[in-house]
Coordinates of C-alpha atoms in Angstrom, one line a residue:
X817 CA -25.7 -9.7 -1.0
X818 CA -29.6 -10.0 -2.1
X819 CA -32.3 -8.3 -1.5
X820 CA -33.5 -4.5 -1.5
X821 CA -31.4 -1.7 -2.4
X822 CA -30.6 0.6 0.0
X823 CA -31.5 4.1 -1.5
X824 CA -28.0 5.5 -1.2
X825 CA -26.7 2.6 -2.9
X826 CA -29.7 2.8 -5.7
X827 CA -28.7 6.6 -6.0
X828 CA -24.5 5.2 -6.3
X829 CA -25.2 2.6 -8.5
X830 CA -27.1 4.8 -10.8
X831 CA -24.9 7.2 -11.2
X832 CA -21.1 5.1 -11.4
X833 CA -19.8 2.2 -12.4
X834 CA -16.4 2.7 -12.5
X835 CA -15.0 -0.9 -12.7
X836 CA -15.5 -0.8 -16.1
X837 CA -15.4 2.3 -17.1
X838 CA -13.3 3.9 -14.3
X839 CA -11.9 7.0 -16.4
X840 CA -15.6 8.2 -16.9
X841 CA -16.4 9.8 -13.8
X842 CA -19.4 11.8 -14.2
X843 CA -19.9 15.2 -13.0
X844 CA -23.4 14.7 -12.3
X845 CA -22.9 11.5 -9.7
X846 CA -20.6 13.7 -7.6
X847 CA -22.3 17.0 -7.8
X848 CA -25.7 15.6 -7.6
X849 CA -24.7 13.9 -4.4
X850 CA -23.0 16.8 -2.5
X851 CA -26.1 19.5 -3.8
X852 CA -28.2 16.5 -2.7
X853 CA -26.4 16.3 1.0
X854 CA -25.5 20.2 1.2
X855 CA -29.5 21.1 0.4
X856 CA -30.3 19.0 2.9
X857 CA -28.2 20.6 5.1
X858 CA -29.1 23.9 4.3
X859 CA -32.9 22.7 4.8
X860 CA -32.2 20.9 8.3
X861 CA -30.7 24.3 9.4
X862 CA -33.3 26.2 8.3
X863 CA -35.9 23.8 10.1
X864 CA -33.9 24.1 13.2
X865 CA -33.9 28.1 13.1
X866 CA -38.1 27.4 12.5
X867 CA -38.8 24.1 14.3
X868 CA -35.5 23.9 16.7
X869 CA -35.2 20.4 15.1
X870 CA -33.7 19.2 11.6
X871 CA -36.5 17.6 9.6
X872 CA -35.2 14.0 9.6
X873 CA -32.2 12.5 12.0
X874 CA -31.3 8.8 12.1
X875 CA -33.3 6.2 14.2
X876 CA -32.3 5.5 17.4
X877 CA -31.4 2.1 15.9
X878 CA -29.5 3.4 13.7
X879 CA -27.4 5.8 15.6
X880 CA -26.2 3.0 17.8
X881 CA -25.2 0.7 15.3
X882 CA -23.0 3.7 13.4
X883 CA -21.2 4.5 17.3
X884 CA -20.7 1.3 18.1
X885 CA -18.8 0.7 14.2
X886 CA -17.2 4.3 14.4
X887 CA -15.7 3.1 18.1
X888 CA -13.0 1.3 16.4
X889 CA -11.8 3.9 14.1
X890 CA -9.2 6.6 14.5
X891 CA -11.3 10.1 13.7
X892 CA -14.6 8.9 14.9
X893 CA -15.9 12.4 15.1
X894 CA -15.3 11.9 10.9
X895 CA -16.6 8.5 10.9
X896 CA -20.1 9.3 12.6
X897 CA -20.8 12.8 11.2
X898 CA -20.1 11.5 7.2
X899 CA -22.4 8.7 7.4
X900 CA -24.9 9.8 9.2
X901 CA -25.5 13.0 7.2
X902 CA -26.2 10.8 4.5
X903 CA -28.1 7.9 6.0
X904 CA -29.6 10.8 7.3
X905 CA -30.7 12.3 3.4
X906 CA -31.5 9.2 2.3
X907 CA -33.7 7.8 4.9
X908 CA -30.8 4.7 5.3
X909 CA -31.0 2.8 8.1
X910 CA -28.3 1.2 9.8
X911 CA -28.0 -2.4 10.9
X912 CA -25.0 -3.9 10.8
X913 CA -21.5 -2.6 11.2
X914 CA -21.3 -3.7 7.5
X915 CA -24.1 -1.2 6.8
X916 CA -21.8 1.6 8.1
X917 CA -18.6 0.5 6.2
X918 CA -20.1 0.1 3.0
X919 CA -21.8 3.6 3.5
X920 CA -18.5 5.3 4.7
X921 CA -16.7 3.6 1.3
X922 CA -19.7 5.3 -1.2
X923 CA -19.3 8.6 0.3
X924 CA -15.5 8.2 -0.1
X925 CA -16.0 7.6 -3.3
X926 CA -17.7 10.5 -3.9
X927 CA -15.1 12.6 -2.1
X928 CA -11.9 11.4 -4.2
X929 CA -14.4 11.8 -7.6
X930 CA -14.2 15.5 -6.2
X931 CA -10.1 15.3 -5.6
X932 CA -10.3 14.7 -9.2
X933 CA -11.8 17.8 -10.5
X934 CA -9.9 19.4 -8.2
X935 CA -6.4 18.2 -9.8
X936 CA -8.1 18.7 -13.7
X937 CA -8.9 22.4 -12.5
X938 CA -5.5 22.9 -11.8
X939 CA -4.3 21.5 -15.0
X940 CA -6.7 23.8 -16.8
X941 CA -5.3 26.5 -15.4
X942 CA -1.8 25.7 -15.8
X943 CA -0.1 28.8 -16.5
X944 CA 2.7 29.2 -13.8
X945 CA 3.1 25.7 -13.1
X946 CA 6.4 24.2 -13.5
X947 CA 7.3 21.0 -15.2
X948 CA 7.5 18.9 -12.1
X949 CA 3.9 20.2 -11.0
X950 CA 2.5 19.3 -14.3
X951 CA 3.6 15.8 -13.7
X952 CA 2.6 15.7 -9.9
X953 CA -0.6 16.8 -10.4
X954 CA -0.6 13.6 -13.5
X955 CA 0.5 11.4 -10.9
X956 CA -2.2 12.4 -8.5
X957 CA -4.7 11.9 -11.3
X958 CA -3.8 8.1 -11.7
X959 CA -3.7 7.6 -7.8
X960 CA -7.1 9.2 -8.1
X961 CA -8.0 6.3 -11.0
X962 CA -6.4 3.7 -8.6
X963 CA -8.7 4.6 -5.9
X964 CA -11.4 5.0 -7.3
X965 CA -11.0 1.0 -8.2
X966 CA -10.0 0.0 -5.1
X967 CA -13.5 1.4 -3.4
X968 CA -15.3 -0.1 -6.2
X969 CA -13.9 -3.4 -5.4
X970 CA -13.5 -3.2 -2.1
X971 CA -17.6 -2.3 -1.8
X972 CA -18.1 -5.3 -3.9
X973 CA -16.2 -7.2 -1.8
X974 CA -17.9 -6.0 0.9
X975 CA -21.1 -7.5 -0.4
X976 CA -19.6 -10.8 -1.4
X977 CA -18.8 -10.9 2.5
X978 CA -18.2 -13.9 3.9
X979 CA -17.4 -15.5 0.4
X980 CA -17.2 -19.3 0.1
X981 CA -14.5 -19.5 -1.9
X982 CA -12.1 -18.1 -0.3
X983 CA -11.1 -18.5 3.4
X984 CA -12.3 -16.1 5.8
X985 CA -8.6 -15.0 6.3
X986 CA -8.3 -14.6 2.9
X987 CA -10.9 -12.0 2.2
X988 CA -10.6 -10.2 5.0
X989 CA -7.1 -9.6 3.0
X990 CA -7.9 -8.7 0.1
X991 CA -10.4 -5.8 2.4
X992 CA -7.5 -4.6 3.9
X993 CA -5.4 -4.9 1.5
X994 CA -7.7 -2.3 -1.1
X995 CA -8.0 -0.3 1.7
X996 CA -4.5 0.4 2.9
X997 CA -3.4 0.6 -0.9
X998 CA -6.3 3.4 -1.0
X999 CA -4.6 5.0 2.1
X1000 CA -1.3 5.0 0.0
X1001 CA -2.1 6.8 -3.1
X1002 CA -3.4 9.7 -1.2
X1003 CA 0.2 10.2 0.4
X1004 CA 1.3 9.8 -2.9
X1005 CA -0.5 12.1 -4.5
X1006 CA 1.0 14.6 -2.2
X1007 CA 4.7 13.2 -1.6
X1008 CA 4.8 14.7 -5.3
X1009 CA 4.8 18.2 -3.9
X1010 CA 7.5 17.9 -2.1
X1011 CA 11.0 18.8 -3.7
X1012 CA 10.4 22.6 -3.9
X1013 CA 9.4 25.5 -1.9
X1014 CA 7.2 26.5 -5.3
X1015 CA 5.3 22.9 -4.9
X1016 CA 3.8 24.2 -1.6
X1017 CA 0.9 26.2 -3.5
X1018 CA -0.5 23.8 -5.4
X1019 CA 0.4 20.9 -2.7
X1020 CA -2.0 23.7 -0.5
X1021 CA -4.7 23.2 -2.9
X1022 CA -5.1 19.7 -2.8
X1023 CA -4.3 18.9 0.6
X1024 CA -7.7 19.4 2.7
X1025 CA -9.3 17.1 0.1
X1026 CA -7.0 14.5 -0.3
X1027 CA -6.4 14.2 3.7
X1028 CA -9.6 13.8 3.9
X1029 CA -10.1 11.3 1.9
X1030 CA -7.0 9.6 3.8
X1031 CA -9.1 9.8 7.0
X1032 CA -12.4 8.6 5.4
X1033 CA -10.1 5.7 4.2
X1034 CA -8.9 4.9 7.4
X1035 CA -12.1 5.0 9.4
X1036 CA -13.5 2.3 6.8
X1037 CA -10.1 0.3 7.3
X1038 CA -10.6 0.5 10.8
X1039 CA -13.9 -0.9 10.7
X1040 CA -13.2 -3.4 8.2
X1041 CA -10.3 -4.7 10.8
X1042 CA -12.2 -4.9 13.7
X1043 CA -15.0 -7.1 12.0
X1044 CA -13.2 -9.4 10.1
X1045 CA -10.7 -9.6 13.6
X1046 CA -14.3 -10.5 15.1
X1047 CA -15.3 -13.0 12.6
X1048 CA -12.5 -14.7 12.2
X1049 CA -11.5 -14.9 15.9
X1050 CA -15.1 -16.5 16.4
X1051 CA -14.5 -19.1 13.4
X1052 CA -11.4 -20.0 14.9
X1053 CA -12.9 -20.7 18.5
X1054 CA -16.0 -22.8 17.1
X1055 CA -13.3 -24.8 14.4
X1056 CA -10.8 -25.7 16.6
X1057 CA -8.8 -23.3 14.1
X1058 CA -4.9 -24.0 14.2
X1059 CA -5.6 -27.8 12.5
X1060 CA -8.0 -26.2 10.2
X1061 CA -5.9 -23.0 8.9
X1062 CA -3.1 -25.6 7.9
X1063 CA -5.2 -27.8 6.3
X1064 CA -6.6 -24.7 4.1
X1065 CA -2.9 -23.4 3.3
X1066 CA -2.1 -26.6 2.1
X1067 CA -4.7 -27.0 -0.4
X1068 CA -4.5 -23.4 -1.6
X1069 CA -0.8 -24.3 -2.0
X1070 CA -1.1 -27.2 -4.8
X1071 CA 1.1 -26.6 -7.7
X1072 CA -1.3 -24.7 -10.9
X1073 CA 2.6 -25.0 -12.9
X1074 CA 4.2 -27.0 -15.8
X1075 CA 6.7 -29.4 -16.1
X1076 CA 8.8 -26.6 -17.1
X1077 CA 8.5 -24.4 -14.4
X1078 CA 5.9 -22.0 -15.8
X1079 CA 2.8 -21.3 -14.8
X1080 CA 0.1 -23.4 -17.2
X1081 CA -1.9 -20.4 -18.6
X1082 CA 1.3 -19.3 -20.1
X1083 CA 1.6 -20.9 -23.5
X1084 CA 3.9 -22.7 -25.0
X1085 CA 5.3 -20.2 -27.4
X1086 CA 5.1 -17.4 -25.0
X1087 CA 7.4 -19.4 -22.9
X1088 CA 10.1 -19.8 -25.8
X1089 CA 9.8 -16.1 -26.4
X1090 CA 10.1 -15.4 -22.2
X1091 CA 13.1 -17.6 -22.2
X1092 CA 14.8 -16.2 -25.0
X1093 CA 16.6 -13.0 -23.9
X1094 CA 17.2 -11.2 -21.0
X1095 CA 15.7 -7.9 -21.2
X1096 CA 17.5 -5.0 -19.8
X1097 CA 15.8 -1.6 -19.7
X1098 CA 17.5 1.7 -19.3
X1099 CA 16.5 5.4 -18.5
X1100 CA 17.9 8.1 -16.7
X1101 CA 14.4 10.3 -15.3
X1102 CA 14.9 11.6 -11.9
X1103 CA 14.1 14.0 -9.6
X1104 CA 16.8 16.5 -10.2
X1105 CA 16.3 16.9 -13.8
X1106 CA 12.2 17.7 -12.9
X1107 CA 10.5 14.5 -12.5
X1108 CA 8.4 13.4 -9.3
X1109 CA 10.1 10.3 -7.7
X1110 CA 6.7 8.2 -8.2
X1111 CA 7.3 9.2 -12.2
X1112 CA 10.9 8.5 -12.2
X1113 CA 10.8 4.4 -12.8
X1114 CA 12.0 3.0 -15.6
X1115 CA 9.2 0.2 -15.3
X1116 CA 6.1 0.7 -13.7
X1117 CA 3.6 -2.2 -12.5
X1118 CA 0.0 -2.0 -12.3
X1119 CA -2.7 -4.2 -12.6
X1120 CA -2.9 -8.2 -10.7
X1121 CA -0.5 -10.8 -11.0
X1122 CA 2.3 -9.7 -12.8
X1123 CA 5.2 -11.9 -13.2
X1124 CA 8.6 -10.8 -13.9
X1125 CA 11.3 -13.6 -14.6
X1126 CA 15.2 -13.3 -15.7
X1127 CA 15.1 -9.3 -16.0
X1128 CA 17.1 -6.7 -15.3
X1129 CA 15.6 -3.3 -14.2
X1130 CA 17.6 -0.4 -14.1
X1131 CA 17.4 3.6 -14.1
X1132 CA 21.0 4.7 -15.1
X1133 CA 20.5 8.5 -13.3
X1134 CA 23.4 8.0 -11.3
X1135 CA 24.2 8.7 -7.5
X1136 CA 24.2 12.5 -8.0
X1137 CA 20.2 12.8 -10.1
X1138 CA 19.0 12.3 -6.3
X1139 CA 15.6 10.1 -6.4
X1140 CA 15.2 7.4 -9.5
X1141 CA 13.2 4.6 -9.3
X1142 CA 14.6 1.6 -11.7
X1143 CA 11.3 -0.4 -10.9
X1144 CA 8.1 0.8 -9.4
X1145 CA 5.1 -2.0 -8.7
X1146 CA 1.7 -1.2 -7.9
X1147 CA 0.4 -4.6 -9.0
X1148 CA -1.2 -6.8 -6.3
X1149 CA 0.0 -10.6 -6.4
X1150 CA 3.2 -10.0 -8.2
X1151 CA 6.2 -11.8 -8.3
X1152 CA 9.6 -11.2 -9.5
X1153 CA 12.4 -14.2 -9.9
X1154 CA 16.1 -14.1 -10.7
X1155 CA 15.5 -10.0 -11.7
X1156 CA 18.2 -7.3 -10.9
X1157 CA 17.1 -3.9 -9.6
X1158 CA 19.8 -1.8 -10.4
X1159 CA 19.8 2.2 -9.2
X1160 CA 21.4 4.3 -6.6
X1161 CA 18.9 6.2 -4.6
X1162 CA 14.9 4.9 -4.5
X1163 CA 15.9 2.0 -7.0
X1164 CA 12.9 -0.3 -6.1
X1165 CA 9.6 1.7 -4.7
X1166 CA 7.7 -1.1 -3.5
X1167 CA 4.4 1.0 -3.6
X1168 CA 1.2 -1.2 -2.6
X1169 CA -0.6 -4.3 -2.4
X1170 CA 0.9 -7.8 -2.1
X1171 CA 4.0 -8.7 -3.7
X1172 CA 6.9 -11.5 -3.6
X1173 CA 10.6 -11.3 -4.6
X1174 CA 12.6 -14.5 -4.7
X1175 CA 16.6 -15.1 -5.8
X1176 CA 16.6 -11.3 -6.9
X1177 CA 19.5 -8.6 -6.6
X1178 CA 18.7 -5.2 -5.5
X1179 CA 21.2 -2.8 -5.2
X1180 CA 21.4 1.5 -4.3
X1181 CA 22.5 3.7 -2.3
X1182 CA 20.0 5.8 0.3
X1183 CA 16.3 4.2 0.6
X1184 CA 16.9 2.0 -1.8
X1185 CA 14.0 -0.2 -1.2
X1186 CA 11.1 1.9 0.0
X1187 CA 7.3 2.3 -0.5
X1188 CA 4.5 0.9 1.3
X1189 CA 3.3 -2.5 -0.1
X1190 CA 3.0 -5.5 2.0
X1191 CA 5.8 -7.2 0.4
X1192 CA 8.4 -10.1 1.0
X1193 CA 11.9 -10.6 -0.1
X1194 CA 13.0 -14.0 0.5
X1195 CA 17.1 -15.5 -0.8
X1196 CA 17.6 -12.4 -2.6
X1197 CA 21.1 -10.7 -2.4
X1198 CA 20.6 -7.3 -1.3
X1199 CA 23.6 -4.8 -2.2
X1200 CA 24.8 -1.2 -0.8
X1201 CA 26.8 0.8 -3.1
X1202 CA 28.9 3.8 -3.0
X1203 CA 27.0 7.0 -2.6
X1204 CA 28.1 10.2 -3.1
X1205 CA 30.3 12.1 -0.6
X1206 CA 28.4 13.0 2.6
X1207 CA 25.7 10.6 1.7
X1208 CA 24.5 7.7 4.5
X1209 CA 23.1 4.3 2.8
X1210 CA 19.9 2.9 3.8
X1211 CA 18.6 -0.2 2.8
X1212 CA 14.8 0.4 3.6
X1213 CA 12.8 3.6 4.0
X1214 CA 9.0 1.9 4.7
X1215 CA 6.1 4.1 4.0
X1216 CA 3.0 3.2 6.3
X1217 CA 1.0 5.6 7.4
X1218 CA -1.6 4.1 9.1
X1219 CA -1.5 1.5 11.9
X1220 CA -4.2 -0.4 10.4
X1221 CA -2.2 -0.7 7.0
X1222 CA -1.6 -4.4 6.6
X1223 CA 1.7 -3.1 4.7
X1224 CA 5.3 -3.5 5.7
X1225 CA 9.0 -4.5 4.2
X1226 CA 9.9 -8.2 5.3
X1227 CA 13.3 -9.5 4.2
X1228 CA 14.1 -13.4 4.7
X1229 CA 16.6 -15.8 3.8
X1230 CA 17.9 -12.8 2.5
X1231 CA 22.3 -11.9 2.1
X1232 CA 22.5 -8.0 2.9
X1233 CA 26.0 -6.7 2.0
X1234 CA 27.8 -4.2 0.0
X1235 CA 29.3 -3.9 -3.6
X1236 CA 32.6 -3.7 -4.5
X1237 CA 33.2 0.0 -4.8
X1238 CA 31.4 0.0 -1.5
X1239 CA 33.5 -2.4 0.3
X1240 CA 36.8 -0.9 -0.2
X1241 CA 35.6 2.4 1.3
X1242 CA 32.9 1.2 4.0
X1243 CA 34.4 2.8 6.8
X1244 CA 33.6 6.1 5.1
X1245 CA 29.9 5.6 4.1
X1246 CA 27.6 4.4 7.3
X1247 CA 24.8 1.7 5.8
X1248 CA 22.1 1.2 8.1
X1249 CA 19.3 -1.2 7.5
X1250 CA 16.9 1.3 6.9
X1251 CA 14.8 4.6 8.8
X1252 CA 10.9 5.4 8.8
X1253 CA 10.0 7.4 5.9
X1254 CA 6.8 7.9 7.3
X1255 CA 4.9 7.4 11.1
X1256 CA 4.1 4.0 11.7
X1257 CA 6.9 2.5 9.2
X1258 CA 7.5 -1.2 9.2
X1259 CA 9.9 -3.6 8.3
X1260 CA 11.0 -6.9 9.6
X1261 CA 14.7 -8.7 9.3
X1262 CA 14.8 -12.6 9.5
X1263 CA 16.5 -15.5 9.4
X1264 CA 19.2 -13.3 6.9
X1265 CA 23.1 -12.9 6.9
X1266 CA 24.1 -9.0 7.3
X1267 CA 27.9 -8.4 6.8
X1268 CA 29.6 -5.7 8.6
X1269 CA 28.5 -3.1 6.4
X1270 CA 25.3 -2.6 8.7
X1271 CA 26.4 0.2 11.5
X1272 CA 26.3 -2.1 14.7
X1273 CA 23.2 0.5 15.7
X1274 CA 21.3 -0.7 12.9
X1275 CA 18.9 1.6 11.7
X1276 CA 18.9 5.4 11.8
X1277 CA 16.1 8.1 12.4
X1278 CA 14.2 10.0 9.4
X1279 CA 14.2 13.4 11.3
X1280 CA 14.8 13.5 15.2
X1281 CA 12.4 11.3 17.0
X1282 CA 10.1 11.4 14.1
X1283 CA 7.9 7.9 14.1
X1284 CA 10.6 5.8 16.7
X1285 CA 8.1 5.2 19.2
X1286 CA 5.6 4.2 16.3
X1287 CA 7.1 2.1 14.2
X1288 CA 7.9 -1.3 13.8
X1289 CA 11.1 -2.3 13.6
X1290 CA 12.2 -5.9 14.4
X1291 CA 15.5 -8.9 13.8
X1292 CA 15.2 -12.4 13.7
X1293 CA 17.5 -15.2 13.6
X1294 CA 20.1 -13.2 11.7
X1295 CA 23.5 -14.4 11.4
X1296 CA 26.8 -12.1 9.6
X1297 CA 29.0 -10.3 11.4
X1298 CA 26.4 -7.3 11.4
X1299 CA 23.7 -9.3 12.6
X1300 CA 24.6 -8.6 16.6
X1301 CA 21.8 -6.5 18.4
X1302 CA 23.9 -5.8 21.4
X1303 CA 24.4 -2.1 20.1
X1304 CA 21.0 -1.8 18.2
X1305 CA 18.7 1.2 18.9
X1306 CA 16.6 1.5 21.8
X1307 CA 13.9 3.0 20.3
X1308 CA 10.2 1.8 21.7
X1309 CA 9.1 0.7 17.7
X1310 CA 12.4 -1.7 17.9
X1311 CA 12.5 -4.8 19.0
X1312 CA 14.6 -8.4 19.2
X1313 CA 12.1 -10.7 17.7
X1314 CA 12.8 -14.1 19.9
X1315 CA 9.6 -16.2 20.1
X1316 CA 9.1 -18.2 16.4
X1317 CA 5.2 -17.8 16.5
X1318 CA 5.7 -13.9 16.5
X1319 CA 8.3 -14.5 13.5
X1320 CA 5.6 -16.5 11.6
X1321 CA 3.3 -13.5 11.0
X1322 CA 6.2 -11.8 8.8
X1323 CA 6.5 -15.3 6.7
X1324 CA 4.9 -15.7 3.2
X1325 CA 2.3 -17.9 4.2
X1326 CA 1.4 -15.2 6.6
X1327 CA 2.3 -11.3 5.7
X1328 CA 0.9 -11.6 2.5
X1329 CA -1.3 -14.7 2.0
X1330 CA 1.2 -16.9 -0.2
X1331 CA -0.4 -19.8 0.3
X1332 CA -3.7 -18.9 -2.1
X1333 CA -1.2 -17.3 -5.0
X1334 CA 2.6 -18.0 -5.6
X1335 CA 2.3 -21.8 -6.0
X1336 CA 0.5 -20.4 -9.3
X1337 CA 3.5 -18.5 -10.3
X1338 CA 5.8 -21.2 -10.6
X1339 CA 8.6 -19.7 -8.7
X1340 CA 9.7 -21.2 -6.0
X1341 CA 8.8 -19.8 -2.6
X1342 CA 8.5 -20.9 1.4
X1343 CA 5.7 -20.1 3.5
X1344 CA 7.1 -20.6 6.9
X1345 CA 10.4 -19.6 8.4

C-alpha cells in the first residue's frame, strides 16, 4: 500500500522493525506508546470531570467503520475499545475494515512487546523458581519472538493485500495462517505452567497479559476471516470460480524438482551428502525429569520450508518419563518423507503453521500426535504401542483454540494400527483415535485403513464433556476392521463425513494450500482425495 502514513503507523514504524532485528525490542516503542495512550486517558478523564466530554473521540465515520469490522469478532467489547482508544490518540481515521485490522495488529504488537518484559522480570528475579519454571518462562520468551514476527508479517501482508502474485485464496492463507500460529504460542506459553501446583504463581503472573493478547489475536483473525471470506466469495461469483480455481492449482502445481527427485535449489553435493546416511538422533528430556513438554523434543523446527528426508527422530525417555517430544515443528511449509518419529507419549507435537507428512512412521503411546498446526498426513503408517499399565493410547490430541484457527490434524491414505508388543496385549490397552486437548479441537480421518486396535467408540473425552459439542471430529471412506462407525460417539463435534465435496476441504490441495508449495519439495504428494 502507497500513500500517506497513518500517524499510528508513522509512530510504529519509528519505533520497531522487528523483522530484521526481532530480538531488539525497544523499551521506548512500548512504553512510549502505553504513556502515550494512558496520558491520554488520564487527560480525556480529566476533560470529562471539567468539560463532561473527552477532548477528542473518533469521527462518526470512523466509529461505524470499526463496529461494523468488530461485528465479526468474538470479544467485540475488546475489539472496539483497543482501537479506538488509539485511533482516538492519534487522530486515525478509519476507513476500511482493513484500517481496523491493521490497527488492532500494531497495538497487539505493543501488548506481547510488554508480555516480554513481563517474562524477563521474572527471570531477573529468579530466586525461588524451580528448574522447570526457568525453562517455561524461556519458552514463553521464544513464543514471544515468534509472535512478534508473525504480526510483523502478517501487517505487511496486510498491506500487500490483494497481492498479484499469489491467488486471492492463497493470501488470505498465509493471514490466517500468522494469525492462528499467533493464537498458538500464547497457549503455549502458558501450557508450560502446567505440571505442578508450584507453576500456578508464576503461570498467575503472566496470564492476564498473555490472554489478552490471545483475544486481541483473535479479534484481528476474525476480521481477517470475514474479509477475505468477502472477497474471495465476490471473486468467485464475478469469475465463474470453480473452472478458474483448478486452473490456478494446476499451474501452481508444476514440478520446480530434478531428475533425481530433489528439489533444484538443492545442489548437487548437498544431495550426495543428504543421501549418504540416515541420521538417527537420540535424547531422553522429558517432563518428569523437569523439562516443559514444548522443550522436551529432540529436534525442533522453526523457520519456512524445511525439508526432512530419510530420518529418524526419536526421544528415547521411555513410556514411564511421561511427556517427550521426539520431533517438534514450528516451521511453516514443511515436509517430511520416509522419516520415523519414534516416542511413547507426545512423540510428534505438530505445533503451527502448514505442514505435510508423506510415507512416514509415527509411533507412541497417549497423544502421540498432538499440537495445533494445520497439517496433513497422507500413506504414512501410524503405530500404537504398549503404554504403561493403566495408561489408554490416543493417537491424536489436537490443540485449537479458536474457531477461526485455520488449524487441524488430517490423516489420509493413512494405515493406523498397533506394534508388536501392542498387538499381543491389545485387549488390555484401549487405543482410541484421539480426544480434544483443547475447545474447538479438530481432526479429520479419511480414506485410511484402521485395524481393530481402534475401540469401536473411536475417540474418547479429555475431561467430562470438555470441548465435545465444539470440536470437530469427522471419518471418511475408511476401510479396517476398526473403521465401522456404527458404535462411534454421539457427540455434537462428531460426525460421518459422507458427501466428497465436504471431504475435499481436508485434502492437501485444500487444508493447507499444497498446490502453491509441495510440488517444490520433490516429494510426492496428492491434492485431492
Amino acid at each position: 500500500m502507497t500513500g500517506k502514513m497513518t500517524p499510528i503507523k508513522n509512530f510504529i514504524a519509528r519505533f520497531s522493525d522487528f523483522k530484521n532485528n526481532k530480538k531488539l525490542i525497544l523499551l521506548s516503542a512500548a512504553t512510549a506508546l502505553l504513556l502515550l495512550v494512558a496520558v491520554a486517558g488520564i487527560s480525556a478523564g480529566a476533560s470529562a470531570k471539567a468539560n463532561s466530554k473527552p477532548t477528542r473521540t473518533l469521527s462518526p465515520a470512523s466509529h461505524s467503520v470499526l463496529r461494523s469490522a468488530c461485528s465479526s469478532t468474538i470479544y467485540r467489547d475488546l475489539c472496539v475499545s483497543a482501537v479506538s482508544t488509539a485511533a482516538a490518540v492519534t487522530g486515525q481515521e478509519l476507513t476500511s475494515q482493513r484500517d481496523v485490522i491493521e490497527a488492532s495488529l500494531n497495538i497487539t504488537k505493543i501488548a506481547v512487546e510488554h508480555n516480554y518484559f513481563t517474562v524477563k522480570k521474572l527471570l531477573k528475579n529468579r530466586k525461588g523458581l524451580t528448574e522447570r519454571e526457568k525453562t517455561a518462562l524461556h519458552d514463553c520468551l521464544e513464543t514471544i519472538d515468534e509472535t512478534l514476527d508473525e504480526i510483523h508479517e502478517a501487517v505487511e501482508d496486510l498491506n500487500g493485500y490483494p497481492n498479484e502474485k499469489k491467488s486471492l485464496r492463497q493470501h488470505a492463507d498465509d493471514l490466517k495462517t500468522l494469525i492462528s500460529s499467533a493464537i498458538t504460542n500464547q497457549e503455549t506459553c502458558l501450557d508450560g505452567f502446567s505440571h505442578d501446583k508450584a507453576d500456578k504463581k508464576v503461570r498467575k503472573a503472566l496470564e492476564k497479559g498473555q490472554v489478552h493478547v490471545e483475544h486481541m489475536c483473535s479479534n484481528a483473525l476474525a476480521m481477517i476471516k470475514n474479509m477475505t471470506d468477502t472477497d474471495i466469495a465476490s471473486f468467485e461469483l464475478k469469475s465463474n470460480n470453480h473452472h478458474r480455481k483448478l486452473m490456478e492449482e494446476t499451474v501452481a502445481a508444476a514440478a520446480v524438482v530434478s531428475g533425481d527427485g530433489w528439489p533444484e535449489w538443492i545442489s548437487a553435493g548437498d544431495r550426495r551428502l543428504l543421501q549418504a546416511t540416515t541420521v538417527k538422533a537420540d535424547a531422553t528430556v522429558n517432563v518428569v525429569d523437569g523439562s516443559t513438554t514444548f522443550h522436551s523434543a529432540t529436534v525442533a523446527v522453526v523457520g519456512e520450508r524445511f525439508l526432512a528426508r530419510d530420518i529418524t527422530f526419536e526421544n528415547t525417555a521411555g513410556p514411564s518419563k511421561h511427556q517427550a517430544v521426539a520431533l517438534r515443528v514450528g516451521s511453516d511449509f514443511s515436509a517430511f518423507y520416509q522419516c520415523d518419529v519414534l516416542a511413547y507419549q507426545d512423540s510428534l507435537y505438530v505445533h503451527s503453521n502448514r505442514q505435510f507428512f508423506v510415507k512416514c512412521i509415527i509411533a507412541g503411546t497417549v497423544d502421540f500426535i498432538f499440537g495445533n498446526a494445520a497439517v496433513v498426513l497422507q500413506d504414512c503408517d501410524i503405530h500404537a504401542r504398549r503404554p504403561n499399565s493403566g495408561q489408554k493410547n490416543m493417537v491424536t490430541a489436537q490443540g485449537r483454540t479458536d474457531p477461526n484457527q485455520n488449524t487441524g490434524i488430517v490423516i489420509q491414505k493413512c494405515r493406523i494400527g498397533a506394534t508388536s508388543d501392542l498387538q499381543a496385549v491389545k485387549g488390555s490397552f484401549p487405543t482410541y483415535l484421539g480426544r480434544p486437548w483443547k475447545e474447538y479441537s479438530r481432526t479429520v480421518v479419511m480414506q485410511s485403513e484402521i485395524s481393530d486396535v481402534i475401540r469401536p467408540e473411536g475417540w474418547h473425552e479429555w475431561n467430562g464433556n470438555f470441548a465435545l459439542d465444539t470440536l470437530t471430529y469427522g471419518e471418511y471412506a475408511n476401510t479396517g476392521a476398526g473403521a465401522g462407525t456404527a458404535n462411534r460417539v454421539t457427540w455434537k463435534g462428531f460426525k460421518v463425513i459422507t458427501s466428497a465435496t465436504e471431504a475435499q476441504e481436508f485434502t492437501a490441495g485444500q487444508f493447507i494450500g499444497g498446490g502453491s508449495w509441495l510440488s517444490s519439495t520433490g516429494f510426492p504428494f496428492s491434492l485431492g482425495l
